[in-house]
């Protein structure tokens, strides 16, 4: 309401202040008590101001609205609508207030408080009397309660959705674990023929040796039984003659020498089988699923032992250039999976060179703060478009049924997410590709 316009009254505006009826005036100690109460009241704002805004009197409620004790000109800045200068410019209205309505206190950016009040003129000074609108406060309180109820409901929904997300995350982890296991089984399946050949050779040798030993033992047993029968029937001369004949018949000297060789060969074959089983166990790391201090060279060598037969059968030459590698805190089982995936990818890449012409070079070196392993091949290489997608899930350049498209994706996740390292690739079409694994020496996750 413009203070220069005629004052309007209604149900939404408070009745203007008037002097109390005769006989009800306050005086003496009672007036002092009421005055002290009004000066300390917060729900009521009372202030007297000079035309320039300087406070002559301000109770606690007014000081709170003005942001403190009320500096000179404070009311000019804090009374937003109507402005203090506008009120000061309004003329005298006799026994009526120059303004009656809502007073907005705050700053130019926002309105902090809205009060019902009146502005009177006392000589040159302005008297501002205001109170918080109880009805409005009750309405706002109701809205706040409703908002609190909505917030509570939203919090419950958020908790429910968070639990659902946690369940989904657990399911995703299980799915990831199954995918990793599936990819490992897929990789082992590709090497199964080579491993079967490596295991079958010593087993066939052991089987042949045991068969020969069985025949030799049967001949020895028959000779002993014949000698025993002769000894029971005849004299010493007969026994001596039979012993010489049996020696010639069973070729005892050859049997003695051959039996030693058979036993030695059998033990060697069993040792080869045991070594293959140990390499498989080291690769699988069935008992090493958590972070531990591990020998990176041992992990790579066991993986090479598993992949070696298949690479040899395909005529792929593998060269390893070892550097001095420190023991790292890592997950050996997962790293073995990465090494095998990279070897299989490299072997498939060099297939285009023909049997005997494919080469894979592995370089392992110790750097500042990290260990680096390069897997370099002389395959067909990759175009920039393919190179940019090799870590995408299910991306593969192989024909349908010959690749899952998960090997490099899982490898990237293991190196980056579980070990805080990097897995990068560079390639030149027609020349070959290099995939580089970088592992930090200090695992902080």
PDB file of N, CA and C in Angstrom, residues 20 36 60 69-70 83 101 139 142 170 189 193 203 215 228 238 304 308 310 341 413 419 445:
ATOM      1  N   UNK A  20      -6.418   4.167  25.086  1.00  0.00           N
ATOM      2  CA  UNK A  20      -7.331   3.370  25.903  1.00  0.00           C
ATOM      3  C   UNK A  20      -8.467   4.226  26.444  1.00  0.00           C
ATOM      4  N   UNK A  36       8.648  -2.564  30.139  1.00  0.00           N
ATOM      5  CA  UNK A  36       9.800  -3.465  30.137  1.00  0.00           C
ATOM      6  C   UNK A  36       9.496  -4.737  29.340  1.00  0.00           C
ATOM      7  N   UNK A  60      13.530  -5.319  21.452  1.00  0.00           N
ATOM      8  CA  UNK A  60      14.290  -6.506  21.045  1.00  0.00           C
ATOM      9  C   UNK A  60      13.784  -7.073  19.719  1.00  0.00           C
ATOM     10  N   UNK A  69      21.561  -4.353  16.947  1.00  0.00           N
ATOM     11  CA  UNK A  69      21.116  -3.240  17.777  1.00  0.00           C
ATOM     12  C   UNK A  69      20.505  -2.130  16.946  1.00  0.00           C
ATOM     13  N   UNK A  70      20.721  -2.157  15.648  1.00  0.00           N
ATOM     14  CA  UNK A  70      20.150  -1.145  14.770  1.00  0.00           C
ATOM     15  C   UNK A  70      21.102   0.003  14.542  1.00  0.00           C
ATOM     16  N   UNK A  83       9.191   0.903   1.465  1.00  0.00           N
ATOM     17  CA  UNK A  83      10.497   1.406   1.833  1.00  0.00           C
ATOM     18  C   UNK A  83      10.393   2.515   2.871  1.00  0.00           C
ATOM     19  N   UNK A 101      -0.792  -2.317   7.208  1.00  0.00           N
ATOM     20  CA  UNK A 101      -0.764  -3.506   6.345  1.00  0.00           C
ATOM     21  C   UNK A 101       0.444  -4.373   6.652  1.00  0.00           C
ATOM     22  N   UNK A 139      -0.537 -21.116   9.355  1.00  0.00           N
ATOM     23  CA  UNK A 139      -0.622 -21.664   8.007  1.00  0.00           C
ATOM     24  C   UNK A 139       0.739 -22.178   7.535  1.00  0.00           C
ATOM     25  N   UNK A 142       1.605 -25.303   9.263  1.00  0.00           N
ATOM     26  CA  UNK A 142       0.909 -26.427   8.655  1.00  0.00           C
ATOM     27  C   UNK A 142       1.598 -26.896   7.384  1.00  0.00           C
ATOM     28  N   UNK A 170      24.607 -56.327  -5.398  1.00  0.00           N
ATOM     29  CA  UNK A 170      25.085 -57.656  -5.009  1.00  0.00           C
ATOM     30  C   UNK A 170      24.857 -58.658  -6.137  1.00  0.00           C
ATOM     31  N   UNK A 189      39.282 -73.704 -21.811  1.00  0.00           N
ATOM     32  CA  UNK A 189      38.755 -74.591 -22.853  1.00  0.00           C
ATOM     33  C   UNK A 189      39.562 -74.480 -24.132  1.00  0.00           C
ATOM     34  N   UNK A 193      43.102 -78.705 -25.343  1.00  0.00           N
ATOM     35  CA  UNK A 193      43.748 -79.691 -26.212  1.00  0.00           C
ATOM     36  C   UNK A 193      45.245 -79.767 -25.934  1.00  0.00           C
ATOM     37  N   UNK A 203      51.503 -89.701 -19.119  1.00  0.00           N
ATOM     38  CA  UNK A 203      50.634 -90.784 -18.671  1.00  0.00           C
ATOM     39  C   UNK A 203      50.802 -92.020 -19.551  1.00  0.00           C
ATOM     40  N   UNK A 215      55.103-107.287 -16.752  1.00  0.00           N
ATOM     41  CA  UNK A 215      55.568-108.477 -17.469  1.00  0.00           C
ATOM     42  C   UNK A 215      56.874-108.992 -16.881  1.00  0.00           C
ATOM     43  N   UNK A 228      62.269-122.789  -7.082  1.00  0.00           N
ATOM     44  CA  UNK A 228      61.832-123.346  -5.801  1.00  0.00           C
ATOM     45  C   UNK A 228      61.416-124.805  -5.943  1.00  0.00           C
ATOM     46  N   UNK A 238      71.413-129.686  -9.285  1.00  0.00           N
ATOM     47  CA  UNK A 238      70.254-129.354 -10.122  1.00  0.00           C
ATOM     48  C   UNK A 238      69.867-127.885  -9.975  1.00  0.00           C
ATOM     49  N   UNK A 304      52.156 -68.978 -18.437  1.00  0.00           N
ATOM     50  CA  UNK A 304      52.869 -69.417 -19.640  1.00  0.00           C
ATOM     51  C   UNK A 304      52.956 -70.938 -19.717  1.00  0.00           C
ATOM     52  N   UNK A 308      51.519 -72.518 -22.794  1.00  0.00           N
ATOM     53  CA  UNK A 308      52.640 -72.921 -23.635  1.00  0.00           C
ATOM     54  C   UNK A 308      52.339 -74.027 -24.644  1.00  0.00           C
ATOM     55  N   UNK A 310      49.569 -75.035 -26.082  1.00  0.00           N
ATOM     56  CA  UNK A 310      48.695 -74.586 -27.171  1.00  0.00           C
ATOM     57  C   UNK A 310      49.442 -73.641 -28.100  1.00  0.00           C
ATOM     58  N   UNK A 341      44.295 -64.038 -20.698  1.00  0.00           N
ATOM     59  CA  UNK A 341      43.478 -63.364 -21.719  1.00  0.00           C
ATOM     60  C   UNK A 341      44.361 -62.648 -22.740  1.00  0.00           C
ATOM     61  N   UNK A 413      38.833 -54.314 -16.170  1.00  0.00           N
ATOM     62  CA  UNK A 413      38.197 -54.109 -14.870  1.00  0.00           C
ATOM     63  C   UNK A 413      39.090 -54.614 -13.740  1.00  0.00           C
ATOM     64  N   UNK A 419      42.990 -53.191  -8.925  1.00  0.00           N
ATOM     65  CA  UNK A 419      44.399 -52.977  -8.596  1.00  0.00           C
ATOM     66  C   UNK A 419      44.840 -51.535  -8.767  1.00  0.00           C
ATOM     67  N   UNK A 445      43.573 -50.125  -2.139  1.00  0.00           N
ATOM     68  CA  UNK A 445      42.128 -50.418  -2.139  1.00  0.00           C
ATOM     69  C   UNK A 445      41.900 -51.854  -1.784  1.00  0.00           C
TER      70      UNK A 445
END
